[in-house]
Tab-separated table of C-alpha atoms in Angstrom:
chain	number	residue	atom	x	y	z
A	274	UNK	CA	-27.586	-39.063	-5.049
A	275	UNK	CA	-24.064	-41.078	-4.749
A	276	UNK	CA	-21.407	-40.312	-2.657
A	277	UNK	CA	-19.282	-39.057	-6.309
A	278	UNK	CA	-21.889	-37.089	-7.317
A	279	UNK	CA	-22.087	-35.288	-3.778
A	280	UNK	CA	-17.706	-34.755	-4.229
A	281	UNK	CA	-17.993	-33.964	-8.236
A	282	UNK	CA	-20.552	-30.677	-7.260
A	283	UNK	CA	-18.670	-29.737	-4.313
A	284	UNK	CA	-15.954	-29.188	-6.508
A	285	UNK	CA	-17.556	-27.705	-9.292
A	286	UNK	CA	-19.177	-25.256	-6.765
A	287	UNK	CA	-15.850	-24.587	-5.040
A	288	UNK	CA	-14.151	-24.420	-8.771
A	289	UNK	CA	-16.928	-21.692	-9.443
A	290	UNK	CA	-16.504	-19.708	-6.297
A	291	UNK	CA	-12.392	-19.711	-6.889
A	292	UNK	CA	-12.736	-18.163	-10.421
A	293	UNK	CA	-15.189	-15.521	-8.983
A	294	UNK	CA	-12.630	-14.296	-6.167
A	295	UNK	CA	-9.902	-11.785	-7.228
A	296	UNK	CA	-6.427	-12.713	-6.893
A	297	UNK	CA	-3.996	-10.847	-4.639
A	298	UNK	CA	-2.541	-8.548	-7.240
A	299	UNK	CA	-6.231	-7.501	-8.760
A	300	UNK	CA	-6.771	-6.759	-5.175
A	301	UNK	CA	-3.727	-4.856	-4.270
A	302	UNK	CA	-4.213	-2.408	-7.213
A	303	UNK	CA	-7.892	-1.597	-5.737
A	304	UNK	CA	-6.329	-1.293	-2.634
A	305	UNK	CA	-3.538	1.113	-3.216
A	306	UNK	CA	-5.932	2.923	-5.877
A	307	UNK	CA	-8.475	3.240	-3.093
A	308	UNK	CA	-5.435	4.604	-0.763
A	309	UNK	CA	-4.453	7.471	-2.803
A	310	UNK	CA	-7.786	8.430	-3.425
A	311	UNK	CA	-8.604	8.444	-0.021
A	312	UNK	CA	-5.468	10.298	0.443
A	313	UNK	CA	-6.518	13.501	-1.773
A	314	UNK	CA	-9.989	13.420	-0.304
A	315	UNK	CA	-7.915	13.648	3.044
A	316	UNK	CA	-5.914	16.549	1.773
A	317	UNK	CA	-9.211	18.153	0.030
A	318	UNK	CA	-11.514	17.901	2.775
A	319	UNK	CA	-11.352	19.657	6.091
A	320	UNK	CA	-11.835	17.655	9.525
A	321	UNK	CA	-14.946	16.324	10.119
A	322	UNK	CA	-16.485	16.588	6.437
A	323	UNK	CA	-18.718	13.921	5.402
A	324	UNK	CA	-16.575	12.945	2.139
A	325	UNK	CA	-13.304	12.183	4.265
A	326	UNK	CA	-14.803	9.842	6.420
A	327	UNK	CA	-16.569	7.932	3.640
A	328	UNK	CA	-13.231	7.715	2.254
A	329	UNK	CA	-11.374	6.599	4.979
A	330	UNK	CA	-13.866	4.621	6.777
A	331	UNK	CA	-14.171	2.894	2.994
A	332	UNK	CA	-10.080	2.455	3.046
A	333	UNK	CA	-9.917	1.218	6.338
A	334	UNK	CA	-12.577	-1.729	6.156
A	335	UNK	CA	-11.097	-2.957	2.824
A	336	UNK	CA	-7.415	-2.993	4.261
A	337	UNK	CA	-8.822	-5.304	7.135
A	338	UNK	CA	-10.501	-7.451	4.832
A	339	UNK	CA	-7.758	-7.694	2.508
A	340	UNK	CA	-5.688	-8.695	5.628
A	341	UNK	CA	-8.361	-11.274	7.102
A	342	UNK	CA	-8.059	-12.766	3.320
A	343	UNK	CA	-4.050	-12.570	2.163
A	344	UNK	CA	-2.584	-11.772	5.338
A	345	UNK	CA	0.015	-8.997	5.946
A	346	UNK	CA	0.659	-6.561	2.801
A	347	UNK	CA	4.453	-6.023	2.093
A	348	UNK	CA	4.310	-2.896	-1.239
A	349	UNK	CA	7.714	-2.277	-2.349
A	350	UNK	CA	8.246	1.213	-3.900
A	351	UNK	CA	10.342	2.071	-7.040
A	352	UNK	CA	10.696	5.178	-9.052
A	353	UNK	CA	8.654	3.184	-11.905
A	354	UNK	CA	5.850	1.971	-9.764
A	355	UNK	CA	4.570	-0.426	-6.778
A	356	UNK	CA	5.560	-3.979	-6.639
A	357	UNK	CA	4.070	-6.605	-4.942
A	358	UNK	CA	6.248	-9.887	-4.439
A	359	UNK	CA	8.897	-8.579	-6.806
A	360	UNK	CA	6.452	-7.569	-9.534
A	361	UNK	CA	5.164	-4.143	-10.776
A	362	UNK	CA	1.583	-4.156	-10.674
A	363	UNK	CA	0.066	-4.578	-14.049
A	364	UNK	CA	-1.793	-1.281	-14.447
A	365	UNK	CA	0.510	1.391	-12.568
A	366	UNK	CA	-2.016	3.596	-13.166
A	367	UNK	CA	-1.484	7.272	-12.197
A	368	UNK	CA	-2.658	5.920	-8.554
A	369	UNK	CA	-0.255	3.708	-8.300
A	370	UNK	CA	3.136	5.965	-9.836
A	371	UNK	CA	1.320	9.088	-7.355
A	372	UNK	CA	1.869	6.791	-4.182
A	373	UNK	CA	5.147	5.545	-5.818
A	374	UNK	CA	7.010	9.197	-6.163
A	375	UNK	CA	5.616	10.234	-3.142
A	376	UNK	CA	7.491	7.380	-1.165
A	377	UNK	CA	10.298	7.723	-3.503
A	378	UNK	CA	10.561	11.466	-2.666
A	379	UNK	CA	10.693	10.361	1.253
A	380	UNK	CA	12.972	7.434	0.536
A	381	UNK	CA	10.707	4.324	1.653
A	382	UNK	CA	11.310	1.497	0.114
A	383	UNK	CA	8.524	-0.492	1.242
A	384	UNK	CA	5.727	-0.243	3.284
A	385	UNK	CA	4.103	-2.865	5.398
A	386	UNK	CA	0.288	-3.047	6.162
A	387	UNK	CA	0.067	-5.591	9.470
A	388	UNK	CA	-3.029	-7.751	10.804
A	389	UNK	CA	-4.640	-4.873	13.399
A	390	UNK	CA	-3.679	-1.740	10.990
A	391	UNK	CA	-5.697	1.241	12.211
A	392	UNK	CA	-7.280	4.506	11.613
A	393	UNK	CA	-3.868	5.927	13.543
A	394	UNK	CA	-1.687	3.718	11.424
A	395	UNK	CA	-3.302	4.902	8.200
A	396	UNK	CA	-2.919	8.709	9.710
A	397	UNK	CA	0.264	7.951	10.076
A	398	UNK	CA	0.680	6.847	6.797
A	399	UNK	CA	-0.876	9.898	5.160
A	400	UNK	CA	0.705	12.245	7.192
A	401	UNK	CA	4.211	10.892	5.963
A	402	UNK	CA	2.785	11.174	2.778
A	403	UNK	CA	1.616	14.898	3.356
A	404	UNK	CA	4.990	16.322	5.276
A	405	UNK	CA	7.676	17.771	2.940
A	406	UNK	CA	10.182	15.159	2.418
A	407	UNK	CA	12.922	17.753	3.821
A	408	UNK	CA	10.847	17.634	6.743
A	409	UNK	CA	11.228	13.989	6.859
A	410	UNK	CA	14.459	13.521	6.849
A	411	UNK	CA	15.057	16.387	9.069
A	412	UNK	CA	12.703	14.481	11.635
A	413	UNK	CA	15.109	10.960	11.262
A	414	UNK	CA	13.156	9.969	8.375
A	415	UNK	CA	10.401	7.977	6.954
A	416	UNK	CA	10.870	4.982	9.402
A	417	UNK	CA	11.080	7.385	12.610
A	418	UNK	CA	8.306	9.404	11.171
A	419	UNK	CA	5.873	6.911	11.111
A	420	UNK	CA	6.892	4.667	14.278
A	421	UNK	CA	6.517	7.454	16.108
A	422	UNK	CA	2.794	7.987	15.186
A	423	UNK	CA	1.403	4.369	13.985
A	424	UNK	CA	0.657	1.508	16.344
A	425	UNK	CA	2.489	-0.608	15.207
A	426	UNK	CA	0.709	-2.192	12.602
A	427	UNK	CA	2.488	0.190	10.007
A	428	UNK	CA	6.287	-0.365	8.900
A	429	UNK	CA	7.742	1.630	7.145
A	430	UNK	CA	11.734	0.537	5.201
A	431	UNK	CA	13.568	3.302	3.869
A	432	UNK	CA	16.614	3.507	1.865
A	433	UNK	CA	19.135	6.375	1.784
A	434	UNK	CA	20.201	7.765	-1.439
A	435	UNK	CA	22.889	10.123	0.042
A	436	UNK	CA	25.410	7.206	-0.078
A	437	UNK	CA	24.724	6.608	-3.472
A	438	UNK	CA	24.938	9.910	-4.431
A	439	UNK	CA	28.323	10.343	-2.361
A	440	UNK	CA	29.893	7.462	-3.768
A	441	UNK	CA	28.692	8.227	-7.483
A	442	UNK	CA	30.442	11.935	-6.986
A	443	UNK	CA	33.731	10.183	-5.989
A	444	UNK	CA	33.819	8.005	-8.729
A	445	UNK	CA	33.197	10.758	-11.549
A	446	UNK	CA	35.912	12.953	-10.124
């Protein structure tokens, strides 16, 4: 066997195992379809049932091997969807437009999933996710909610509408 032949399969073999890996956005649309399900069976299930942690403990080890593989996650959040570097992903499935009105409704506009994310980061998550958005704001809002009760690993970038809405009022009248 020659030296070429030796680099020609390596590269064929490494050509192979590239085609068979996902790319980021395939993966990001499991991911954030695998965090609202997790979500509801949060919501569903009481403390402690069998079907929660399944779900969660699920969630939680593919968020950490997303991050081992892509690094940090930035999702930004728009009334139509969840984008990923500027671009909706491709299915915005009712998973996807779920998790996006839900942030909408509590004014994030992006949410950041950091190397060392935890079980308390993703409770924080899902707790923003299950107070009333009233409540939110009452509490100094999405950010505060969340920093307050993740680790760190969790950002959360919010964007208040009240502005807009104040400024579009003066401008009509």
């Amino acid at each position: 066997v020659t030296p070429v032949a030796i680099i020609i399969r390596f590269l064929l073999e490494m050509d192979i195992n590239l085609k068979n890996e996902p790319d980021k956005n395939e993966s990001v649309e499991r991911l954030v379809s695998e965090l609202v399900k997790s979500f509801k069976a949060r919501e569903m299930y009481p403390a402690g049932h069998p079907a929660r942690g399944r779900f969660l403990g699920k969630l939680l080890q593919s968020v950490e091997t997303f991050l081992e593989q892509y690094g940090n996650l930035e999702l930004g959040v728009r009334r139509e969807g969840i984008q990923i570097e500027e671009e909706f992903l491709k299915t915005n499935d009712g998973a996807h437009l779920f998790l996006a009105e839900e942030c909408f409704a509590r004014q994030v506009h992006a949410i950041r999933l950091l190397r060392g994310f935890s079980g308390q980061d993703l409770d924080a998550l899902f707790s923003l996710l299950a107070e009333d958005p009233e409540q939110v704001r009452a509490q100094g809002g999405a950010s505060v909610y969340t920093s307050s009760r993740a680790t760190g690993s969790l950002t959360v970038t919010e964007v208040d509408y009240s502005g807009i809405l104040e400024r579009r009022k003066e401008t009509s009248t």
